[in-house]
Amino acid sequence: MVLDVTAKDDKGNKIFSEQKEYVQYGLDVDGDMRYGAWQIKRFADTTLQPLAVKREHMAIPVAEGTKTVDVSITLKYDHPGAKLEIPIYSLKKKVTFTY
Amino acid sequence: MRYLATFFLIAAFIFALPLAANAEFNTIDDLAKAYSDETCKGCHAKIYDEWKKSYHSQSTIHSLGGIRNFVAVGIQKEWDRPINKKDLMKCFHCHAPQLSQASDELAVKIGKLIVAAVDEKDEAKKAAAKKELEKLNVGCVICHNTIVNRPAIASLGVPEKDAMYGPAEVSAPHKTMKSNIIKESVFCGQCHGIYNPPDSDLIMCNTLYDSYLNTYTPYGGQQTCQDCHMKEKNRGHTFPGAYVADIVKEGIEVTADATGYKHLTGTKWVPRIIVTADIYNKSGHRTPDG
């Protein structure tokens, strides 16, 4: 599952892009990432925990003189193996600056 | 004519169910026949159709890649063992529990078919292997008899061989038994959590149930697996999960915003945007999970 935040300035240039990944990486006894269920003995876990809110903050630096910035925030659930992507949330917002 | 049809239907139940109990099978067809859902379909068509759409009906072939890796990499390469029933059961304890009734020879054959269904260069042979493996799944008899008492086997005992266990007391042309455990999360959890096989080599295929037990319920969660994945929206025996958009979206709530402001650096004001996203996992387990 990936939270993607992208911002473009009023000229259409991408000025910010950041992804937060929520995933459970299986690790073997040596602490190396593995895919096999028989190899996995512990996890590096950044998944969303049940009944909990995960709050993400990001600060987007904007060049002086920029009048508008288009911000896009999306959350998608992807299954790379099955080539399946489930869009969960999407917000597009224009942020305006006056000088 | 109608009475005759009913007679044959009842006879079919009587003869179909016992087969699943104590026999040892030497062919996939015999094993599949003993656990066939075709007899159930006659009276439970709606449930059968729901189940047919579920991943339970594809419990072997949907996980073919992972099971193939276990056989070819795990058993054969890393452990340096021939394909054998005991090791195969580490997957099939859940992916097709009926394999416990396969002869050793049949189990080895199934193990080889698993590898062939992924690695075989000859497309016709590959497709044929896949077709055979489609016969191994988690069907009616598995949940409503074979594994129904497994999480509490010492107290509930081995299921009666000719009975179908369900959540309510009902009368049917076949023997029925009311089961409380089939309504409990632990019933699903026996397969949707970490598996501890007889040789104790843990199989961490997924950890949903562990998350449900250790995080969801301590934080006050009270719903069962069946509440969300079966009862809600009359999902029934389709058991939707991580591959179904509707239930994935239902489990996650997002609130987000982006706000601009002028940031003061020394004596200079620079524009800046703060993004906040709150992602609430409303489901009964960690998300995502395997």
Tab-separated table of C-alpha atoms in Angstrom:
chain	number	residue	atom	x	y	z
A	1	MET	CA	0.000	0.000	0.000
A	2	VAL	CA	1.470	3.327	-1.055
A	3	LEU	CA	0.682	6.905	-0.086
A	4	ASP	CA	1.869	9.176	-2.867
A	5	VAL	CA	2.158	12.945	-2.557
A	6	THR	CA	3.101	14.934	-5.627
A	7	ALA	CA	3.191	18.708	-6.186
A	8	LYS	CA	3.531	20.671	-9.446
A	9	ASP	CA	4.121	24.392	-9.727
A	10	ASP	CA	2.170	26.795	-11.963
A	11	LYS	CA	4.471	25.941	-14.883
A	12	GLY	CA	3.696	22.232	-14.588
A	13	ASN	CA	7.098	21.331	-13.136
A	14	LYS	CA	7.151	18.605	-10.530
A	15	ILE	CA	8.513	20.279	-7.387
A	16	PHE	CA	7.869	17.502	-4.883
A	17	SER	CA	7.267	13.774	-4.864
A	18	GLU	CA	7.285	11.429	-1.897
A	19	GLN	CA	5.939	7.944	-1.315
A	20	LYS	CA	5.285	6.212	1.965
A	21	GLU	CA	5.059	2.458	1.688
A	22	TYR	CA	3.073	0.307	4.113
A	23	VAL	CA	4.358	-3.204	3.786
A	24	GLN	CA	5.424	-6.280	5.681
A	25	TYR	CA	8.900	-7.447	4.609
A	26	GLY	CA	9.642	-11.031	5.541
A	27	LEU	CA	13.138	-11.585	6.960
A	28	ASP	CA	15.055	-14.813	7.494
A	29	VAL	CA	17.083	-15.792	10.560
A	30	ASP	CA	20.005	-13.710	9.275
A	31	GLY	CA	17.812	-10.645	8.927
A	32	ASP	CA	17.782	-10.763	5.115
A	33	MET	CA	14.594	-10.129	3.152
A	34	ARG	CA	12.944	-13.279	1.819
A	35	TYR	CA	9.762	-14.147	-0.067
A	36	GLY	CA	9.412	-17.824	0.895
A	37	ALA	CA	6.960	-18.445	3.734
A	38	TRP	CA	9.268	-21.200	5.052
A	39	GLN	CA	12.254	-18.824	5.082
A	40	ILE	CA	10.556	-15.984	6.923
A	41	LYS	CA	11.040	-15.945	10.692
A	42	ARG	CA	10.420	-12.277	11.472
A	43	PHE	CA	9.249	-9.086	9.807
A	44	ALA	CA	10.193	-5.516	9.104
A	45	ASP	CA	6.697	-4.167	9.463
A	46	THR	CA	5.451	-0.775	8.319
A	47	THR	CA	1.864	-1.921	7.748
A	48	LEU	CA	-1.206	-0.115	9.012
A	49	GLN	CA	-2.177	-1.561	12.372
A	50	PRO	CA	-5.820	-2.376	13.104
A	51	LEU	CA	-7.942	0.303	14.791
A	52	ALA	CA	-5.023	2.749	14.611
A	53	VAL	CA	-4.560	6.005	12.712
A	54	LYS	CA	-1.271	6.513	10.894
A	55	ARG	CA	-0.592	10.247	10.558
A	56	GLU	CA	1.795	11.416	7.875
A	57	HIS	CA	3.209	14.945	7.615
A	58	MET	CA	5.133	16.302	4.684
A	59	ALA	CA	6.496	19.785	4.101
A	60	ILE	CA	6.726	20.928	0.500
A	61	PRO	CA	9.237	23.732	-0.162
A	62	VAL	CA	7.983	26.132	-2.851
A	63	ALA	CA	10.106	28.576	-4.867
A	64	GLU	CA	9.496	32.237	-4.141
A	65	GLY	CA	7.166	33.870	-6.641
A	66	THR	CA	5.196	30.675	-7.323
A	67	LYS	CA	1.536	31.599	-7.425
A	68	THR	CA	-0.175	28.213	-7.461
A	69	VAL	CA	0.807	24.648	-6.680
A	70	ASP	CA	-1.250	21.583	-7.606
A	71	VAL	CA	-1.002	18.962	-4.877
A	72	SER	CA	-2.058	15.383	-5.475
A	73	ILE	CA	-2.478	12.897	-2.612
A	74	THR	CA	-3.329	9.282	-3.414
A	75	LEU	CA	-3.421	6.019	-1.520
A	76	LYS	CA	-3.445	2.762	-3.432
A	77	TYR	CA	-3.353	-0.886	-2.518
A	78	ASP	CA	-1.171	-2.723	-4.986
A	79	HIS	CA	-0.548	-6.401	-5.562
A	80	PRO	CA	2.592	-6.430	-7.737
A	81	GLY	CA	2.421	-10.206	-8.253
A	82	ALA	CA	-1.170	-10.124	-9.443
A	83	LYS	CA	-0.664	-6.859	-11.364
A	84	LEU	CA	-3.620	-5.452	-9.491
A	85	GLU	CA	-3.928	-1.925	-8.173
A	86	ILE	CA	-6.848	-0.773	-6.020
A	87	PRO	CA	-7.185	3.020	-5.691
A	88	ILE	CA	-8.369	3.839	-2.173
A	89	TYR	CA	-8.146	7.603	-1.886
A	90	SER	CA	-7.421	10.566	-4.111
A	91	LEU	CA	-7.312	14.321	-3.418
A	92	LYS	CA	-6.278	17.026	-5.841
A	93	LYS	CA	-5.931	20.510	-4.404
A	94	LYS	CA	-4.710	23.810	-5.826
A	95	VAL	CA	-2.829	25.843	-3.223
A	96	THR	CA	-2.581	29.585	-3.968
A	97	PHE	CA	0.045	32.066	-2.734
A	98	THR	CA	-0.258	35.854	-2.841
A	99	TYR	CA	2.702	38.188	-2.524
B	1	MET	CA	-40.044	-39.403	-11.045
B	2	ARG	CA	-39.539	-36.549	-8.560
B	3	TYR	CA	-39.373	-39.043	-5.665
B	4	LEU	CA	-36.843	-41.087	-7.578
B	5	ALA	CA	-34.691	-37.992	-8.108
B	6	THR	CA	-34.909	-37.153	-4.405
B	7	PHE	CA	-33.944	-40.718	-3.535
B	8	PHE	CA	-30.866	-40.533	-5.733
B	9	LEU	CA	-29.953	-37.147	-4.289
B	10	ILE	CA	-30.136	-38.485	-0.724
B	11	ALA	CA	-28.260	-41.587	-1.777
B	12	ALA	CA	-25.624	-39.392	-3.362
B	13	PHE	CA	-25.103	-37.564	-0.056
B	14	ILE	CA	-24.928	-40.775	1.914
B	15	PHE	CA	-22.365	-42.244	-0.445
B	16	ALA	CA	-20.437	-39.030	-1.076
B	17	LEU	CA	-19.718	-37.907	2.479
B	18	PRO	CA	-18.246	-41.066	4.025
B	19	LEU	CA	-15.679	-41.346	1.248
B	20	ALA	CA	-13.967	-38.285	2.595
B	21	ALA	CA	-13.271	-39.770	5.976
B	22	ASN	CA	-10.771	-42.567	6.360
B	23	ALA	CA	-9.686	-43.699	2.939
B	24	GLU	CA	-6.286	-43.332	1.313
B	25	PHE	CA	-6.381	-42.208	-2.290
B	26	ASN	CA	-4.050	-43.072	-5.134
B	27	THR	CA	-5.339	-40.714	-7.836
B	28	ILE	CA	-6.248	-37.036	-7.867
B	29	ASP	CA	-9.610	-37.895	-9.373
B	30	ASP	CA	-10.488	-40.254	-6.522
B	31	LEU	CA	-9.349	-37.704	-3.962
B	32	ALA	CA	-11.295	-34.928	-5.687
B	33	LYS	CA	-14.371	-37.122	-5.977
B	34	ALA	CA	-14.344	-37.841	-2.258
B	35	TYR	CA	-14.355	-34.128	-1.551
B	36	SER	CA	-16.524	-33.109	-4.478
B	37	ASP	CA	-18.844	-30.156	-4.033
B	38	GLU	CA	-21.033	-31.205	-6.940
B	39	THR	CA	-23.387	-33.068	-4.596
B	40	CYS	CA	-23.755	-29.996	-2.387
B	41	LYS	CA	-24.519	-27.829	-5.424
B	42	GLY	CA	-27.842	-29.603	-5.946
B	43	CYS	CA	-29.448	-28.021	-2.872
B	44	HIS	CA	-27.027	-25.174	-2.138
B	45	ALA	CA	-26.678	-23.657	-5.599
B	46	LYS	CA	-26.409	-20.031	-4.425
B	47	ILE	CA	-23.717	-20.841	-1.869
B	48	TYR	CA	-21.909	-23.003	-4.407
B	49	ASP	CA	-21.902	-20.155	-6.936
B	50	GLU	CA	-20.574	-17.755	-4.300
B	51	TRP	CA	-17.839	-20.186	-3.321
B	52	LYS	CA	-16.919	-20.789	-6.957
B	53	LYS	CA	-16.080	-17.076	-7.246
B	54	SER	CA	-13.981	-17.167	-4.076
B	55	TYR	CA	-10.269	-17.846	-3.772
B	56	HIS	CA	-11.134	-20.854	-1.615
B	57	SER	CA	-12.189	-22.558	-4.833
B	58	GLN	CA	-8.717	-21.837	-6.253
B	59	SER	CA	-6.724	-22.363	-3.086
B	60	THR	CA	-4.007	-24.365	-4.820
B	61	ILE	CA	-3.721	-22.773	-8.242
B	62	HIS	CA	-4.060	-19.208	-6.979
B	63	SER	CA	-0.977	-19.775	-4.809
B	64	LEU	CA	0.889	-21.864	-7.366
B	65	GLY	CA	3.967	-19.609	-7.498
B	66	GLY	CA	4.519	-19.685	-3.741
B	67	ILE	CA	3.865	-23.419	-3.419
B	68	ARG	CA	6.152	-24.146	-6.388
B	69	ASN	CA	8.924	-22.166	-4.686
B	70	PHE	CA	8.410	-24.114	-1.489
B	71	VAL	CA	8.716	-27.420	-3.373
B	72	ALA	CA	11.529	-26.562	-5.813
B	73	VAL	CA	13.548	-24.169	-3.640
B	74	GLY	CA	12.572	-25.070	-0.090
B	75	ILE	CA	12.234	-28.866	-0.065
B	76	GLN	CA	14.468	-29.821	-2.970
B	77	LYS	CA	17.196	-27.179	-3.031
B	78	GLU	CA	17.609	-25.698	0.441
B	79	TRP	CA	16.677	-28.755	2.483
B	80	ASP	CA	18.076	-31.171	-0.102
B	81	ARG	CA	15.191	-33.608	0.295
B	82	PRO	CA	13.110	-35.467	-2.268
B	83	ILE	CA	9.515	-34.247	-2.634
B	84	ASN	CA	7.617	-35.892	0.215
B	85	LYS	CA	4.142	-35.788	1.702
B	86	LYS	CA	5.229	-34.627	5.159
B	87	ASP	CA	6.847	-31.464	3.804
B	88	LEU	CA	4.102	-30.876	1.228
B	89	MET	CA	1.544	-30.846	4.035
B	90	LYS	CA	3.170	-27.645	5.294
B	91	CYS	CA	1.371	-25.969	2.390
B	92	PHE	CA	-1.512	-28.343	1.947
B	93	HIS	CA	-2.511	-28.387	5.601
B	94	CYS	CA	-4.429	-25.295	4.482
B	95	HIS	CA	-4.287	-25.052	0.669
B	96	ALA	CA	-5.901	-28.505	0.229
B	97	PRO	CA	-6.177	-30.416	3.519
B	98	GLN	CA	-7.544	-33.446	1.679
B	99	LEU	CA	-3.953	-34.178	0.654
B	100	SER	CA	-3.531	-35.749	4.087
B	101	GLN	CA	-5.545	-38.635	2.640
B	102	ALA	CA	-3.401	-39.011	-0.450
B	103	SER	CA	-1.041	-41.961	-0.603
B	104	ASP	CA	2.645	-41.048	-0.389
B	105	GLU	CA	2.958	-41.753	-4.111
B	106	LEU	CA	0.038	-39.477	-4.972
B	107	ALA	CA	1.413	-36.717	-2.768
B	108	VAL	CA	4.772	-36.884	-4.558
B	109	LYS	CA	2.940	-36.820	-7.907
B	110	ILE	CA	1.062	-33.699	-6.804
B	111	GLY	CA	4.330	-32.094	-5.711
B	112	LYS	CA	5.790	-32.730	-9.168
B	113	LEU	CA	2.641	-31.361	-10.821
B	114	ILE	CA	3.051	-28.167	-8.781
B	115	VAL	CA	6.536	-27.664	-10.206
B	116	ALA	CA	5.424	-28.619	-13.726
B	117	ALA	CA	2.496	-26.199	-13.614
B	118	VAL	CA	4.991	-23.358	-13.240
B	119	ASP	CA	8.280	-24.528	-14.788
B	120	GLU	CA	7.210	-26.849	-17.619
B	121	LYS	CA	8.366	-25.509	-21.003
B	122	ASP	CA	5.798	-27.507	-22.957
B	123	GLU	CA	2.680	-25.328	-22.717
B	124	ALA	CA	0.296	-28.270	-23.196
B	125	LYS	CA	1.907	-30.213	-20.332
B	126	LYS	CA	1.936	-27.090	-18.194
B	127	ALA	CA	-1.780	-26.491	-18.806
B	128	ALA	CA	-2.546	-30.166	-18.104
B	129	ALA	CA	-0.723	-29.980	-14.757
B	130	LYS	CA	-2.636	-26.847	-13.836
B	131	LYS	CA	-5.927	-28.487	-14.764
B	132	GLU	CA	-5.201	-31.409	-12.468
B	133	LEU	CA	-4.308	-29.105	-9.603
B	134	GLU	CA	-7.549	-27.158	-10.032
B	135	LYS	CA	-9.217	-30.209	-8.489
B	136	LEU	CA	-7.515	-29.486	-5.164
B	137	ASN	CA	-9.189	-26.702	-3.234
B	138	VAL	CA	-10.923	-25.761	-0.017
B	139	GLY	CA	-14.498	-26.785	-0.686
B	140	CYS	CA	-17.661	-27.526	1.283
B	141	VAL	CA	-16.513	-30.779	2.892
B	142	ILE	CA	-13.191	-29.294	4.009
B	143	CYS	CA	-14.691	-26.445	6.065
B	144	HIS	CA	-17.948	-28.100	7.043
B	145	ASN	CA	-16.356	-31.357	8.127
B	146	THR	CA	-12.639	-32.083	7.691
B	147	ILE	CA	-11.133	-29.087	9.492
B	148	VAL	CA	-14.159	-27.824	11.396
B	149	ASN	CA	-12.988	-28.973	14.824
B	150	ARG	CA	-9.257	-28.691	14.189
B	151	PRO	CA	-8.586	-25.633	16.412
B	152	ALA	CA	-10.236	-27.397	19.370
B	153	ILE	CA	-9.803	-31.022	18.367
B	154	ALA	CA	-9.101	-32.291	21.894
B	155	SER	CA	-12.389	-31.030	23.265
B	156	LEU	CA	-14.608	-31.217	20.172
B	157	GLY	CA	-13.223	-34.476	18.815
B	158	VAL	CA	-12.873	-35.710	15.268
B	159	PRO	CA	-15.881	-34.676	13.156
B	160	GLU	CA	-18.426	-37.383	12.450
B	161	LYS	CA	-17.539	-38.730	9.051
B	162	ASP	CA	-20.961	-38.446	7.424
B	163	ALA	CA	-22.091	-35.116	8.892
B	164	MET	CA	-21.938	-31.560	7.649
B	165	TYR	CA	-21.247	-28.984	10.366
B	166	GLY	CA	-22.797	-25.526	10.204
B	167	PRO	CA	-23.596	-22.521	12.398
B	168	ALA	CA	-27.273	-23.405	12.901
B	169	GLU	CA	-29.365	-26.404	13.718
B	170	VAL	CA	-31.002	-27.464	10.465
B	171	SER	CA	-32.532	-30.541	8.970
B	172	ALA	CA	-31.308	-31.783	5.622
B	173	PRO	CA	-31.250	-34.980	3.564
B	174	HIS	CA	-27.795	-35.570	5.046
B	175	LYS	CA	-26.705	-35.589	8.677
B	176	THR	CA	-26.096	-32.105	10.062
B	177	MET	CA	-24.375	-30.925	13.210
B	178	LYS	CA	-24.513	-27.495	14.831
B	179	SER	CA	-21.057	-26.047	15.269
B	180	ASN	CA	-20.132	-23.050	17.389
B	181	ILE	CA	-16.497	-22.974	16.397
B	182	ILE	CA	-17.358	-22.458	12.713
B	183	LYS	CA	-18.692	-19.008	13.711
B	184	GLU	CA	-15.487	-18.050	15.525
B	185	SER	CA	-12.447	-16.207	14.167
B	186	VAL	CA	-10.197	-19.033	15.314
B	187	PHE	CA	-11.849	-21.262	12.720
B	188	CYS	CA	-10.590	-18.962	9.921
B	189	GLY	CA	-7.430	-18.237	11.884
B	190	GLN	CA	-6.290	-21.854	11.703
B	191	CYS	CA	-5.280	-21.123	8.107
B	192	HIS	CA	-5.030	-17.336	7.937
B	193	GLY	CA	-2.228	-17.045	10.444
B	194	ILE	CA	1.235	-18.413	11.184
B	195	TYR	CA	1.314	-22.191	10.810
B	196	ASN	CA	3.224	-24.313	13.297
B	197	PRO	CA	3.616	-27.743	11.656
B	198	PRO	CA	4.340	-30.975	13.545
B	199	ASP	CA	8.125	-30.555	13.030
B	200	SER	CA	7.855	-26.976	14.457
B	201	ASP	CA	9.473	-25.251	11.451
B	202	LEU	CA	7.202	-22.188	11.387
B	203	ILE	CA	5.556	-21.284	8.089
B	204	MET	CA	4.837	-17.556	7.976
B	205	CYS	CA	2.557	-17.550	4.966
B	206	ASN	CA	0.371	-14.828	6.418
B	207	THR	CA	-0.113	-13.236	9.805
B	208	LEU	CA	-3.674	-11.949	9.643
B	209	TYR	CA	-5.004	-13.918	12.555
B	210	ASP	CA	-1.988	-13.138	14.720
B	211	SER	CA	-2.606	-9.438	14.089
B	212	TYR	CA	-6.318	-9.900	14.831
B	213	LEU	CA	-5.539	-11.596	18.153
B	214	ASN	CA	-2.628	-9.456	19.286
B	215	THR	CA	-3.645	-6.002	18.084
B	216	TYR	CA	-7.276	-5.803	16.970
B	217	THR	CA	-8.907	-7.422	19.985
B	218	PRO	CA	-6.645	-5.751	22.614
B	219	TYR	CA	-7.661	-2.389	21.105
B	220	GLY	CA	-11.318	-3.224	21.593
B	221	GLY	CA	-12.204	-4.843	18.283
B	222	GLN	CA	-15.098	-7.242	18.689
B	223	GLN	CA	-16.020	-8.348	15.190
B	224	THR	CA	-15.199	-11.770	13.873
B	225	CYS	CA	-13.670	-12.633	10.497
B	226	GLN	CA	-17.099	-13.935	9.489
B	227	ASP	CA	-18.788	-10.617	10.436
B	228	CYS	CA	-16.844	-8.629	7.820
B	229	HIS	CA	-15.970	-11.252	5.237
B	230	MET	CA	-19.290	-13.148	5.162
B	231	LYS	CA	-22.219	-11.457	6.939
B	232	GLU	CA	-21.547	-7.845	5.926
B	233	LYS	CA	-23.303	-6.966	2.644
B	234	ASN	CA	-24.403	-10.619	2.388
B	235	ARG	CA	-20.954	-11.544	1.110
B	236	GLY	CA	-21.639	-15.134	2.055
B	237	HIS	CA	-19.228	-17.705	0.724
B	238	THR	CA	-17.436	-15.313	-1.664
B	239	PHE	CA	-15.086	-14.484	1.265
B	240	PRO	CA	-13.715	-11.302	-0.358
B	241	GLY	CA	-10.264	-10.224	0.768
B	242	ALA	CA	-7.277	-8.219	-0.363
B	243	TYR	CA	-7.990	-8.748	-4.066
B	244	VAL	CA	-11.472	-7.247	-3.929
B	245	ALA	CA	-11.686	-3.441	-4.158
B	246	ASP	CA	-14.955	-3.128	-2.253
B	247	ILE	CA	-13.744	-4.676	0.995
B	248	VAL	CA	-10.252	-3.170	0.755
B	249	LYS	CA	-11.765	0.326	0.508
B	250	GLU	CA	-14.187	-0.456	3.318
B	251	GLY	CA	-11.303	-1.193	5.666
B	252	ILE	CA	-9.375	2.044	5.139
B	253	GLU	CA	-10.500	5.595	5.833
B	254	VAL	CA	-8.346	8.527	4.720
B	255	THR	CA	-8.535	12.199	5.652
B	256	ALA	CA	-5.970	14.418	3.964
B	257	ASP	CA	-5.328	18.066	3.234
B	258	ALA	CA	-2.691	20.443	1.891
B	259	THR	CA	-2.324	23.960	3.282
B	260	GLY	CA	-0.054	26.749	2.056
B	261	TYR	CA	1.663	29.275	4.311
B	262	LYS	CA	4.598	31.668	4.298
B	263	HIS	CA	7.548	30.240	6.154
B	264	LEU	CA	9.936	32.631	7.896
B	265	THR	CA	13.616	31.843	7.387
B	266	GLY	CA	15.636	34.540	9.127
B	267	THR	CA	14.183	37.695	7.642
B	268	LYS	CA	12.797	36.139	4.501
B	269	TRP	CA	9.302	34.736	3.896
B	270	VAL	CA	9.194	31.670	1.638
B	271	PRO	CA	6.118	29.808	0.449
B	272	ARG	CA	5.632	26.312	1.793
B	273	ILE	CA	2.904	23.662	1.851
B	274	ILE	CA	2.116	21.298	4.674
B	275	VAL	CA	0.461	18.017	3.779
B	276	THR	CA	-1.254	15.924	6.414
B	277	ALA	CA	-2.756	12.507	5.808
B	278	ASP	CA	-4.536	10.434	8.439
B	279	ILE	CA	-4.956	6.809	7.421
B	280	TYR	CA	-7.282	4.835	9.652
B	281	ASN	CA	-7.214	1.065	9.408
B	282	LYS	CA	-10.744	0.056	10.342
B	283	SER	CA	-10.215	-3.607	9.552
B	284	GLY	CA	-9.609	-6.383	12.046
B	285	HIS	CA	-5.989	-7.013	11.090
B	286	ARG	CA	-2.863	-5.328	9.808
B	287	THR	CA	-3.143	-4.043	6.277
B	288	PRO	CA	-1.712	-5.139	4.002
B	289	ASP	CA	-1.001	-8.727	4.941
B	290	GLY	CA	-0.074	-11.804	2.937
